[in-house]
Amino acid sequence: MPAIVLVGAQWGDEGKGKATDLLGDRIDYVVKFNGGNNAGHTVVIGDEKYALHLLPSGILTPGVTPIIGNGVVVDLGVLFTEIDALEARGVDTSLLRVSANAHVIPSYNTILDRVNERFLGSRKLGTTGRGIGPTYADKMSRVGIRVQDLYDESILRQKVVAALAVKNQVLAKIYNRRAIDADAIVQELLSYAERLRPMVADTSLEISKALDAGKTVLCEAGQATLLDVDHGTYPYVTSSNATSGGACTGAGLPPTRVDRVIAVLKAFTTRVGEGPFPTELTDEVGDELREIGREFGTTTGRPRRVGWLDVVVGRYAYRINGVTDFVLTKLDNLDTFEHIPVCVAYDVGGVRHDEMPVSQSDFHHATPIYEILPGWQSDISGCRTFEELPATCQDYVLFVEKAIGARISAIGVGPGRDEIIQRYPLTGE
Ligand code: GDP
Ligand code: IMO
Ligand code: MG
């Protein structure tokens, strides 16, 4: 029955974790379909705060079956560290399933990610240094290691030796680093095999059976639309498909089974790492917004770049993902501003662009055209219905809704589980 895909509309950290958690009691399966432990989702439940990286956020809801799909790249050390940390806090992770086709992140790729960034110097991408890019590159070059390879030692060894034959040349001759011993890598990977074995499954089949049985499946994206390797601000992107189409390939879910696409849109914009960002604020207003929103990375602790809301980006996310519902998050972070600029188009060399410019160079030179909306200058964190919001705040939401294309079905007014306004149901057909 219903499959829902949930994606980020901007450059990540929109509050996808909280939105997934919000749907928790109405879903049966939650599937992570792209990325790896480059993601960082903070979920606040009562006084408890959870930071999830590799595991899907839906794991926090008892009874939900969490799945790591084939499109994910798995750092096995991180997987078990996260499982142990959650179990220690009383979260049951026993239902977790991991696709036999998911690729693992061998430690040489984490090393390569970091040395490559250092090597690039001022041309660096600002990756999370988690080995994500090199592991997807290996997947596409057909020299990757899959979860199922851990259960055939001779195949595993062959693959590691083949991968290292090239990588060791690169490490030694380009980066001036020591070569990596294939045996050590094989032993490291095998050390996780037995603990992982009961979790390994044909997860696409499980999802298909669940949908046949009328269960609700939520596919939760890491990263976001503009970090998507095809549709984002390439090359300043991650290495996977973080848009809704990625759920089909990354979970083995046919497009004909997807009923809904929810996009999470933050009421302003943030970005971590390098790359173009037209509405970026580098002044004290930006510092204020960063402090109010506590915009420091969950994964790397880096201060996030911040700026005003860009509805050109929102419209783009609507179109690329086929969004049916938006969740607008962190609206409460705008409470104190007297005026709230919203970018409605770009000026590129004197020409107005209402859509994302097709040329990346144009996007680098885009200057925002703002519409200035009045602020509400009051605390909205206690509001639980749309009608309780101040009139100017309602107008802000309606303005954004009209500009982006799909309805705003839920509004976040604080980090807590209950700090939400539900306007329209997010599940059901
Ligand atoms: P994700 O990567 O998309 O899951 O987002 P992150 O967890 O990296 O960043 C979102 C941050 O905003 C987290 O610290 C959340 O607790 C917080 N958050 C989510 N929704 C809201 C909201 O509506 N209001 C406020 N004030 N904080 C929120
Ligand atoms: P969530 O799921 C924000 C960014 C990195 C870098 C680029 C490539 O929490 O929204 P990578 O390590 O993936 O090769 O880095 O992508 N990036 C994120 N930015 N939120 C994330 O995840 C991100 N995951 C990757 O900062 O610019
Ligand atoms: Mg995040």
CSV table of C-alpha atoms and ligand atoms in Angstrom, one decimal:
chain,number,residue,atom,x,y,z
A,1,MET,CA,0.0,0.0,0.0
A,2,PRO,CA,1.4,3.4,0.7
A,3,ALA,CA,5.1,4.2,0.1
A,4,ILE,CA,6.2,7.6,1.2
A,5,VAL,CA,9.5,9.2,0.2
A,6,LEU,CA,10.9,12.0,2.4
A,7,VAL,CA,13.6,14.3,1.1
A,8,GLY,CA,15.5,17.5,2.0
A,9,ALA,CA,14.5,20.4,-0.2
A,10,GLN,CA,17.7,22.5,0.2
A,11,TRP,CA,21.3,21.7,1.1
A,12,GLY,CA,20.6,19.4,4.0
A,13,ASP,CA,19.9,19.8,7.7
A,14,GLU,CA,16.3,20.9,7.1
A,15,GLY,CA,15.0,18.7,10.0
A,16,LYS,CA,14.4,15.5,8.1
A,17,GLY,CA,15.2,13.5,11.3
A,18,LYS,CA,12.4,15.3,13.2
A,19,ALA,CA,10.0,15.0,10.3
A,20,THR,CA,10.6,11.2,10.1
A,21,ASP,CA,10.2,10.9,13.8
A,22,LEU,CA,6.9,12.8,13.5
A,23,LEU,CA,5.6,10.1,11.2
A,24,GLY,CA,7.0,7.4,13.4
A,25,ASP,CA,3.8,6.0,14.8
A,26,ARG,CA,2.1,5.9,11.4
A,27,ILE,CA,4.7,3.9,9.6
A,28,ASP,CA,5.8,0.3,9.7
A,29,TYR,CA,9.1,0.4,7.9
A,30,VAL,CA,11.7,3.1,7.5
A,31,VAL,CA,14.3,2.8,4.8
A,32,LYS,CA,17.5,4.8,4.4
A,33,PHE,CA,18.2,4.7,0.7
A,34,ASN,CA,21.3,6.9,0.0
A,35,GLY,CA,24.4,8.3,1.6
A,36,GLY,CA,26.0,6.9,4.8
A,37,ASN,CA,27.3,8.4,8.0
A,38,ASN,CA,27.8,11.8,6.3
A,39,ALA,CA,24.2,12.5,7.4
A,40,GLY,CA,23.5,13.9,10.8
A,41,HIS,CA,20.0,13.9,12.1
A,42,THR,CA,19.1,15.4,15.5
A,43,VAL,CA,15.9,14.1,17.1
A,44,VAL,CA,14.7,15.5,20.4
A,45,ILE,CA,12.2,13.4,22.4
A,46,GLY,CA,11.3,14.9,25.7
A,47,ASP,CA,14.6,15.6,27.5
A,48,GLU,CA,16.5,13.1,25.3
A,49,LYS,CA,18.5,14.2,22.3
A,50,TYR,CA,19.6,11.6,19.7
A,51,ALA,CA,22.2,12.2,17.0
A,52,LEU,CA,21.8,9.7,14.2
A,53,HIS,CA,24.2,9.3,11.3
A,54,LEU,CA,24.0,6.0,9.5
A,55,LEU,CA,20.8,4.6,11.0
A,56,PRO,CA,17.5,5.9,9.8
A,57,SER,CA,15.8,8.2,12.2
A,58,GLY,CA,12.6,6.1,12.3
A,59,ILE,CA,14.6,3.6,14.4
A,60,LEU,CA,13.6,5.6,17.5
A,61,THR,CA,9.9,4.5,17.2
A,62,PRO,CA,9.3,1.2,18.8
A,63,GLY,CA,7.9,-1.5,16.4
A,64,VAL,CA,9.1,0.2,13.2
A,65,THR,CA,11.4,-2.0,11.1
A,66,PRO,CA,14.5,0.0,10.1
A,67,ILE,CA,16.1,-0.9,6.8
A,68,ILE,CA,19.5,0.1,5.3
A,69,GLY,CA,18.9,-0.1,1.6
A,70,ASN,CA,21.2,-1.1,-1.3
A,71,GLY,CA,21.9,2.5,-2.1
A,72,VAL,CA,23.5,3.2,1.2
A,73,VAL,CA,27.3,3.0,1.8
A,74,VAL,CA,27.9,1.4,5.2
A,75,ASP,CA,30.8,2.0,7.5
A,76,LEU,CA,30.5,-1.1,9.6
A,77,GLY,CA,32.4,0.3,12.6
A,78,VAL,CA,30.0,3.2,12.7
A,79,LEU,CA,27.0,0.9,12.3
A,80,PHE,CA,27.8,-1.1,15.4
A,81,THR,CA,28.9,2.0,17.4
A,82,GLU,CA,25.5,3.6,16.7
A,83,ILE,CA,23.6,0.4,17.4
A,84,ASP,CA,25.5,0.0,20.8
A,85,ALA,CA,24.9,3.6,21.7
A,86,LEU,CA,21.2,3.4,21.0
A,87,GLU,CA,20.8,0.0,22.8
A,88,ALA,CA,22.6,1.5,25.8
A,89,ARG,CA,19.9,4.2,25.9
A,90,GLY,CA,17.1,1.6,25.7
A,91,VAL,CA,16.3,1.8,22.0
A,92,ASP,CA,15.5,-1.6,20.5
A,93,THR,CA,17.5,-2.1,17.3
A,94,SER,CA,16.8,-5.8,16.8
A,95,LEU,CA,14.5,-5.3,13.8
A,96,LEU,CA,17.3,-3.6,11.7
A,97,ARG,CA,17.8,-5.1,8.3
A,98,VAL,CA,20.8,-4.3,6.0
A,99,SER,CA,20.7,-4.9,2.2
A,100,ALA,CA,23.1,-7.6,1.0
A,101,ASN,CA,23.8,-5.3,-2.0
A,102,ALA,CA,24.8,-2.2,0.0
A,103,HIS,CA,28.4,-1.3,-0.3
A,104,VAL,CA,30.7,-1.1,2.7
A,105,ILE,CA,33.1,1.7,3.3
A,106,PRO,CA,36.6,0.1,3.8
A,107,SER,CA,38.9,2.3,5.9
A,108,TYR,CA,41.1,3.0,2.9
A,109,ASN,CA,38.3,5.1,1.4
A,110,THR,CA,37.9,7.2,4.6
A,111,ILE,CA,41.7,7.8,4.4
A,112,LEU,CA,41.5,8.7,0.7
A,113,ASP,CA,38.6,11.1,1.2
A,114,ARG,CA,40.6,13.0,3.8
A,115,VAL,CA,43.9,13.1,2.0
A,116,ASN,CA,42.2,14.0,-1.2
A,117,GLU,CA,40.6,17.0,0.4
A,118,ARG,CA,43.9,18.1,1.9
A,119,PHE,CA,45.5,17.6,-1.5
A,120,LEU,CA,42.9,19.8,-3.2
A,121,GLY,CA,43.6,22.7,-0.8
A,122,SER,CA,41.6,25.8,-1.9
A,123,ARG,CA,39.7,23.6,-4.5
A,124,LYS,CA,38.4,21.3,-1.8
A,125,LEU,CA,34.7,20.3,-1.6
A,126,GLY,CA,34.4,20.4,2.2
A,127,THR,CA,33.3,16.8,2.4
A,128,THR,CA,32.5,15.2,5.8
A,129,GLY,CA,35.6,13.0,5.4
A,130,ARG,CA,33.6,9.8,5.9
A,131,GLY,CA,34.8,8.0,2.8
A,132,ILE,CA,31.5,8.6,1.0
A,133,GLY,CA,32.8,9.8,-2.4
A,134,PRO,CA,35.5,7.2,-2.8
A,135,THR,CA,33.1,4.4,-1.9
A,136,TYR,CA,30.5,5.5,-4.5
A,137,ALA,CA,33.3,6.0,-7.0
A,138,ASP,CA,34.4,2.4,-6.4
A,139,LYS,CA,30.8,1.2,-6.8
A,140,MET,CA,30.5,2.9,-10.2
A,141,SER,CA,34.0,1.7,-11.2
A,142,ARG,CA,32.9,-1.8,-10.2
A,143,VAL,CA,35.6,-2.3,-7.6
A,144,GLY,CA,33.4,-1.8,-4.6
A,145,ILE,CA,33.0,-4.3,-1.7
A,146,ARG,CA,29.4,-5.3,-0.9
A,147,VAL,CA,27.9,-6.6,2.3
A,148,GLN,CA,27.4,-10.0,0.8
A,149,ASP,CA,31.1,-10.2,0.0
A,150,LEU,CA,31.9,-10.6,3.7
A,151,TYR,CA,30.5,-14.1,3.5
A,152,ASP,CA,32.9,-15.4,0.9
A,153,GLU,CA,36.4,-14.8,2.2
A,154,SER,CA,38.2,-15.7,-1.0
A,155,ILE,CA,36.1,-13.3,-3.1
A,156,LEU,CA,36.5,-10.6,-0.4
A,157,ARG,CA,40.2,-11.0,-0.5
A,158,GLN,CA,40.4,-10.8,-4.3
A,159,LYS,CA,38.3,-7.6,-4.3
A,160,VAL,CA,40.3,-5.9,-1.6
A,161,VAL,CA,43.6,-6.9,-3.3
A,162,ALA,CA,42.3,-5.6,-6.7
A,163,ALA,CA,41.1,-2.3,-5.2
A,164,LEU,CA,44.3,-1.7,-3.3
A,165,ALA,CA,46.5,-2.5,-6.3
A,166,VAL,CA,45.4,0.9,-7.7
A,167,LYS,CA,44.8,2.8,-4.5
A,168,ASN,CA,48.2,2.0,-3.0
A,169,GLN,CA,49.8,3.4,-6.1
A,170,VAL,CA,47.8,6.6,-5.6
A,171,LEU,CA,48.5,6.8,-1.9
A,172,ALA,CA,52.2,6.3,-2.4
A,173,LYS,CA,52.9,8.2,-5.6
A,174,ILE,CA,50.4,11.1,-5.5
A,175,TYR,CA,49.8,11.6,-1.8
A,176,ASN,CA,53.1,10.4,-0.4
A,177,ARG,CA,51.4,8.1,2.0
A,178,ARG,CA,52.2,4.6,3.2
A,179,ALA,CA,50.6,1.7,1.3
A,180,ILE,CA,47.7,-0.2,3.0
A,181,ASP,CA,48.0,-3.9,3.8
A,182,ALA,CA,45.2,-5.9,2.1
A,183,ASP,CA,45.2,-8.5,4.9
A,184,ALA,CA,44.5,-5.9,7.6
A,185,ILE,CA,41.5,-4.7,5.6
A,186,VAL,CA,40.2,-8.2,5.0
A,187,GLN,CA,40.5,-9.0,8.8
A,188,GLU,CA,38.9,-5.7,9.7
A,189,LEU,CA,35.9,-6.3,7.5
A,190,LEU,CA,35.6,-10.0,8.5
A,191,SER,CA,35.6,-9.0,12.2
A,192,TYR,CA,32.1,-7.5,11.6
A,193,ALA,CA,30.7,-10.4,9.5
A,194,GLU,CA,29.2,-12.6,12.2
A,195,ARG,CA,27.5,-9.9,14.1
A,196,LEU,CA,26.1,-8.5,10.8
A,197,ARG,CA,24.9,-11.9,9.4
A,198,PRO,CA,21.4,-12.0,11.0
A,199,MET,CA,20.6,-8.5,9.7
A,200,VAL,CA,21.6,-9.1,6.1
A,201,ALA,CA,18.6,-9.5,3.9
A,202,ASP,CA,17.0,-9.0,0.4
A,203,THR,CA,15.6,-5.7,1.6
A,204,SER,CA,13.9,-4.9,-1.7
A,205,LEU,CA,11.9,-8.1,-1.4
A,206,GLU,CA,11.0,-7.3,2.3
A,207,ILE,CA,9.8,-3.8,1.2
A,208,SER,CA,7.7,-5.3,-1.6
A,209,LYS,CA,6.1,-7.9,0.7
A,210,ALA,CA,5.4,-5.2,3.3
A,211,LEU,CA,3.6,-3.0,0.7
A,212,ASP,CA,1.7,-6.1,-0.5
A,213,ALA,CA,0.6,-6.6,3.1
A,214,GLY,CA,-0.7,-3.1,3.3
A,215,LYS,CA,2.1,-1.7,5.5
A,216,THR,CA,3.3,1.8,5.3
A,217,VAL,CA,6.9,2.3,4.2
A,218,LEU,CA,8.8,5.5,4.6
A,219,CYS,CA,12.0,6.0,2.6
A,220,GLU,CA,14.1,8.6,4.3
A,221,ALA,CA,16.7,10.5,2.3
A,222,GLY,CA,20.1,11.7,3.7
A,223,GLN,CA,21.4,15.0,2.4
A,224,ALA,CA,19.1,16.9,0.1
A,225,THR,CA,18.0,18.0,-3.4
A,226,LEU,CA,20.8,20.5,-4.0
A,227,LEU,CA,23.4,18.0,-2.8
A,228,ASP,CA,22.2,15.3,-5.2
A,229,VAL,CA,24.9,14.2,-7.6
A,230,ASP,CA,22.7,14.7,-10.7
A,231,HIS,CA,20.4,17.5,-9.7
A,232,GLY,CA,22.5,19.5,-7.2
A,233,THR,CA,25.1,22.1,-7.4
A,234,TYR,CA,27.7,19.8,-9.0
A,235,PRO,CA,30.6,19.4,-8.1
A,236,TYR,CA,29.7,20.8,-4.7
A,237,VAL,CA,27.4,17.8,-3.9
A,238,THR,CA,27.5,14.5,-2.3
A,239,SER,CA,28.0,11.3,-4.3
A,240,SER,CA,24.5,9.8,-4.3
A,241,ASN,CA,21.0,10.6,-5.4
A,242,ALA,CA,19.3,12.3,-2.6
A,243,THR,CA,16.2,13.2,-4.6
A,244,SER,CA,13.0,11.1,-4.6
A,245,GLY,CA,14.2,9.1,-7.6
A,246,GLY,CA,17.1,7.8,-5.5
A,247,ALA,CA,14.5,6.0,-3.3
A,248,CYS,CA,13.6,3.8,-6.2
A,249,THR,CA,17.1,2.8,-7.1
A,250,GLY,CA,18.5,2.9,-3.6
A,251,ALA,CA,15.7,0.9,-2.0
A,252,GLY,CA,14.7,-1.3,-4.9
A,253,LEU,CA,11.2,0.3,-4.9
A,254,PRO,CA,9.4,0.7,-8.2
A,255,PRO,CA,8.3,4.3,-9.0
A,256,THR,CA,4.7,3.0,-9.5
A,257,ARG,CA,4.6,2.2,-5.8
A,258,VAL,CA,5.4,5.6,-4.5
A,259,ASP,CA,2.3,7.4,-3.3
A,260,ARG,CA,3.7,10.5,-1.7
A,261,VAL,CA,6.8,12.7,-1.6
A,262,ILE,CA,7.3,14.8,1.4
A,263,ALA,CA,10.0,17.5,1.2
A,264,VAL,CA,11.4,19.2,4.3
A,265,LEU,CA,12.0,22.9,3.8
A,266,LYS,CA,13.7,25.0,6.4
A,267,ALA,CA,12.3,28.5,6.8
A,268,PHE,CA,15.7,29.8,6.0
A,269,THR,CA,18.7,28.2,4.3
A,270,THR,CA,21.9,26.6,5.5
A,271,ARG,CA,24.8,24.9,3.7
A,272,VAL,CA,27.8,23.0,5.0
A,273,GLY,CA,31.0,22.8,2.9
A,274,GLU,CA,31.8,24.7,-0.2
A,275,GLY,CA,29.7,25.7,-3.2
A,276,PRO,CA,27.4,28.4,-4.4
A,277,PHE,CA,24.7,29.8,-2.1
A,278,PRO,CA,23.0,33.0,-3.5
A,279,THR,CA,21.2,34.0,-0.3
A,280,GLU,CA,24.1,33.5,2.0
A,281,LEU,CA,24.5,36.1,4.8
A,282,THR,CA,28.1,36.8,5.8
A,283,ASP,CA,27.2,39.7,8.1
A,284,GLU,CA,26.0,40.0,11.7
A,285,VAL,CA,22.5,39.1,10.6
A,286,GLY,CA,23.9,35.8,9.4
A,287,ASP,CA,25.7,35.3,12.8
A,288,GLU,CA,22.4,36.0,14.6
A,289,LEU,CA,20.5,33.5,12.5
A,290,ARG,CA,23.2,30.9,13.1
A,291,GLU,CA,23.1,31.4,16.8
A,292,ILE,CA,19.3,31.4,17.0
A,293,GLY,CA,19.1,28.3,14.9
A,294,ARG,CA,22.1,26.6,16.6
A,295,GLU,CA,23.4,25.9,13.1
A,296,PHE,CA,26.4,23.8,13.8
A,297,GLY,CA,26.9,20.5,12.1
A,298,THR,CA,25.6,17.3,13.7
A,299,THR,CA,28.3,15.3,12.0
A,300,THR,CA,31.4,17.5,11.9
A,301,GLY,CA,30.5,20.3,14.3
A,302,ARG,CA,31.3,22.8,11.5
A,303,PRO,CA,29.4,26.2,11.7
A,304,ARG,CA,26.8,26.0,8.9
A,305,ARG,CA,26.7,28.8,6.4
A,306,VAL,CA,23.3,30.5,6.7
A,307,GLY,CA,21.0,32.7,4.6
A,308,TRP,CA,17.4,33.7,3.9
A,309,LEU,CA,14.8,31.4,2.4
A,310,ASP,CA,15.2,30.9,-1.3
A,311,VAL,CA,11.9,29.9,-3.0
A,312,VAL,CA,13.5,29.4,-6.3
A,313,VAL,CA,15.3,26.5,-4.6
A,314,GLY,CA,12.0,25.4,-3.1
A,315,ARG,CA,10.2,25.4,-6.5
A,316,TYR,CA,13.1,23.4,-8.0
A,317,ALA,CA,12.8,20.8,-5.2
A,318,TYR,CA,9.1,20.6,-5.8
A,319,ARG,CA,9.6,19.9,-9.5
A,320,ILE,CA,12.6,17.5,-9.3
A,321,ASN,CA,11.1,15.4,-6.4
A,322,GLY,CA,7.4,15.6,-7.4
A,323,VAL,CA,6.6,16.9,-4.0
A,324,THR,CA,3.1,16.3,-2.6
A,325,ASP,CA,3.6,17.9,0.8
A,326,PHE,CA,6.1,20.2,2.3
A,327,VAL,CA,7.1,20.3,6.0
A,328,LEU,CA,8.3,23.8,6.8
A,329,THR,CA,10.7,23.6,9.7
A,330,LYS,CA,12.3,26.0,12.1
A,331,LEU,CA,9.8,28.8,11.5
A,332,ASP,CA,10.2,29.7,15.2
A,333,ASN,CA,13.8,30.7,14.5
A,334,LEU,CA,12.5,33.7,12.6
A,335,ASP,CA,10.5,35.0,15.6
A,336,THR,CA,12.7,38.0,16.4
A,337,PHE,CA,13.2,39.5,12.9
A,338,GLU,CA,11.4,42.7,12.1
A,339,HIS,CA,11.6,42.1,8.3
A,340,ILE,CA,12.1,38.7,6.6
A,341,PRO,CA,13.5,38.7,3.1
A,342,VAL,CA,12.6,35.8,0.8
A,343,CYS,CA,14.4,35.3,-2.4
A,344,VAL,CA,11.9,35.0,-5.2
A,345,ALA,CA,14.2,35.1,-8.3
A,346,TYR,CA,17.8,35.7,-9.3
A,347,ASP,CA,19.5,38.5,-11.2
A,348,VAL,CA,22.2,37.1,-13.4
A,349,GLY,CA,24.1,39.8,-15.2
A,350,GLY,CA,21.0,42.0,-15.4
A,351,VAL,CA,18.7,39.2,-16.5
A,352,ARG,CA,15.9,37.9,-14.2
A,353,HIS,CA,15.8,34.2,-13.6
A,354,ASP,CA,12.6,32.7,-12.0
A,355,GLU,CA,14.0,29.2,-12.2
A,356,MET,CA,17.4,27.7,-11.3
A,357,PRO,CA,19.8,28.8,-14.0
A,358,VAL,CA,20.8,25.9,-16.2
A,359,SER,CA,24.4,26.9,-16.2
A,360,GLN,CA,26.3,26.4,-13.0
A,361,SER,CA,28.4,29.5,-13.7
A,362,ASP,CA,25.3,31.6,-13.8
A,363,PHE,CA,24.2,30.1,-10.5
A,364,HIS,CA,27.6,31.1,-9.0
A,365,HIS,CA,26.9,34.7,-10.2
A,366,ALA,CA,23.2,34.8,-9.2
A,367,THR,CA,22.2,37.7,-7.0
A,368,PRO,CA,19.0,37.2,-5.0
A,369,ILE,CA,15.9,39.3,-5.8
A,370,TYR,CA,14.1,39.6,-2.5
A,371,GLU,CA,10.6,40.2,-1.5
A,372,ILE,CA,10.6,41.7,2.1
A,373,LEU,CA,7.9,40.3,4.3
A,374,PRO,CA,7.0,41.7,7.7
A,375,GLY,CA,8.1,39.7,10.7
A,376,TRP,CA,5.8,38.7,13.6
A,377,GLN,CA,8.1,39.4,16.4
A,378,SER,CA,6.5,37.1,18.9
A,379,ASP,CA,7.2,33.6,20.3
A,380,ILE,CA,5.3,31.0,18.2
A,381,SER,CA,6.8,27.9,19.9
A,382,GLY,CA,3.6,27.3,21.9
A,383,CYS,CA,1.3,27.4,18.8
A,384,ARG,CA,-0.2,24.0,17.8
A,385,THR,CA,-2.7,25.1,15.2
A,386,PHE,CA,-2.3,27.3,12.1
A,387,GLU,CA,-4.9,29.7,13.4
A,388,GLU,CA,-2.9,30.3,16.6
A,389,LEU,CA,0.0,31.7,14.6
A,390,PRO,CA,0.1,35.5,14.4
A,391,ALA,CA,-1.5,36.9,11.2
A,392,THR,CA,1.8,38.0,9.7
A,393,CYS,CA,3.3,34.6,10.4
A,394,GLN,CA,0.3,32.9,8.7
A,395,ASP,CA,0.9,35.3,5.7
A,396,TYR,CA,4.5,34.2,5.6
A,397,VAL,CA,3.6,30.6,5.4
A,398,LEU,CA,0.9,31.2,2.8
A,399,PHE,CA,3.3,33.3,0.7
A,400,VAL,CA,5.9,30.5,0.8
A,401,GLU,CA,3.2,27.9,0.0
A,402,LYS,CA,2.1,29.8,-3.1
A,403,ALA,CA,5.6,30.4,-4.3
A,404,ILE,CA,6.8,26.7,-4.0
A,405,GLY,CA,4.0,24.8,-5.6
A,406,ALA,CA,2.8,22.2,-3.1
A,407,ARG,CA,0.9,22.6,0.2
A,408,ILE,CA,2.7,23.1,3.5
A,409,SER,CA,1.2,20.3,5.5
A,410,ALA,CA,3.2,20.6,8.7
A,411,ILE,CA,5.1,23.5,10.4
A,412,GLY,CA,7.9,23.0,12.9
A,413,VAL,CA,7.8,25.6,15.7
A,414,GLY,CA,10.6,24.0,17.9
A,415,PRO,CA,12.9,21.0,18.0
A,416,GLY,CA,10.7,18.8,20.3
A,417,ARG,CA,8.6,16.0,19.1
A,418,ASP,CA,5.4,17.8,19.9
A,419,GLU,CA,6.5,21.3,18.6
A,420,ILE,CA,4.6,21.0,15.4
A,421,ILE,CA,1.6,22.3,13.7
A,422,GLN,CA,-0.2,19.7,11.5
A,423,ARG,CA,-2.3,21.3,8.8
A,424,TYR,CA,-3.0,18.3,6.5
A,425,PRO,CA,-2.4,14.6,7.2
A,426,LEU,CA,1.0,13.4,5.9
A,427,THR,CA,0.0,9.7,5.7
A,428,GLY,CA,-2.9,7.9,4.1
A,429,GLU,CA,-3.9,8.0,0.5
B,1,GDP,P1,18.4,16.7,9.2
B,1,GDP,O1,19.8,16.4,8.8
B,1,GDP,O2,17.6,17.2,8.0
B,1,GDP,O3,17.8,15.6,9.9
B,1,GDP,O4,18.5,18.0,10.2
B,1,GDP,P2,19.5,18.2,11.4
B,1,GDP,O5,19.1,17.3,12.5
B,1,GDP,O6,20.9,18.1,11.0
B,1,GDP,O7,19.3,19.7,11.7
B,1,GDP,C1,18.0,20.2,12.1
B,1,GDP,C2,18.1,20.8,13.5
B,1,GDP,O8,17.0,21.6,13.7
B,1,GDP,C3,18.1,19.7,14.6
B,1,GDP,O9,18.9,20.2,15.7
B,1,GDP,C4,16.6,19.7,15.0
B,1,GDP,O10,16.5,19.3,16.4
B,1,GDP,C5,16.2,21.1,14.8
B,1,GDP,N1,14.8,21.3,14.4
B,1,GDP,C6,14.0,20.5,13.6
B,1,GDP,N2,12.8,21.1,13.4
B,1,GDP,C7,12.8,22.2,14.1
B,1,GDP,C8,11.9,23.3,14.3
B,1,GDP,O11,10.8,23.3,13.8
B,1,GDP,N3,12.3,24.3,15.2
B,1,GDP,C9,13.5,24.4,15.8
B,1,GDP,N4,13.8,25.4,16.6
B,1,GDP,N5,14.4,23.4,15.6
B,1,GDP,C10,14.1,22.3,14.8
B,2,IMO,P1,22.0,15.6,6.3
B,2,IMO,O1,21.4,14.2,6.0
B,2,IMO,C1,24.6,18.9,5.1
B,2,IMO,C2,27.8,18.0,2.3
B,2,IMO,C3,29.2,18.1,2.9
B,2,IMO,C4,30.0,18.5,1.6
B,2,IMO,C5,29.3,17.7,0.5
B,2,IMO,C6,30.0,16.4,0.2
B,2,IMO,O2,22.4,15.7,7.8
B,2,IMO,O3,21.2,16.7,5.8
B,2,IMO,P2,30.3,14.1,1.5
B,2,IMO,O4,31.0,13.8,2.8
B,2,IMO,O5,28.9,13.7,1.4
B,2,IMO,O6,31.1,13.6,0.3
B,2,IMO,O7,30.3,15.7,1.4
B,2,IMO,O8,28.0,17.4,1.0
B,2,IMO,N1,27.0,17.1,3.1
B,2,IMO,C7,26.0,17.5,3.9
B,2,IMO,N2,25.6,18.8,4.3
B,2,IMO,N3,23.9,17.9,5.6
B,2,IMO,C8,24.2,16.6,5.3
B,2,IMO,O9,23.5,15.5,5.6
B,2,IMO,C9,25.3,16.4,4.4
B,2,IMO,N4,26.0,15.3,3.9
B,2,IMO,C10,26.9,15.7,3.1
B,2,IMO,O10,29.3,19.1,3.9
B,2,IMO,O11,29.7,19.9,1.3
B,3,MG,MG,21.8,16.9,9.3
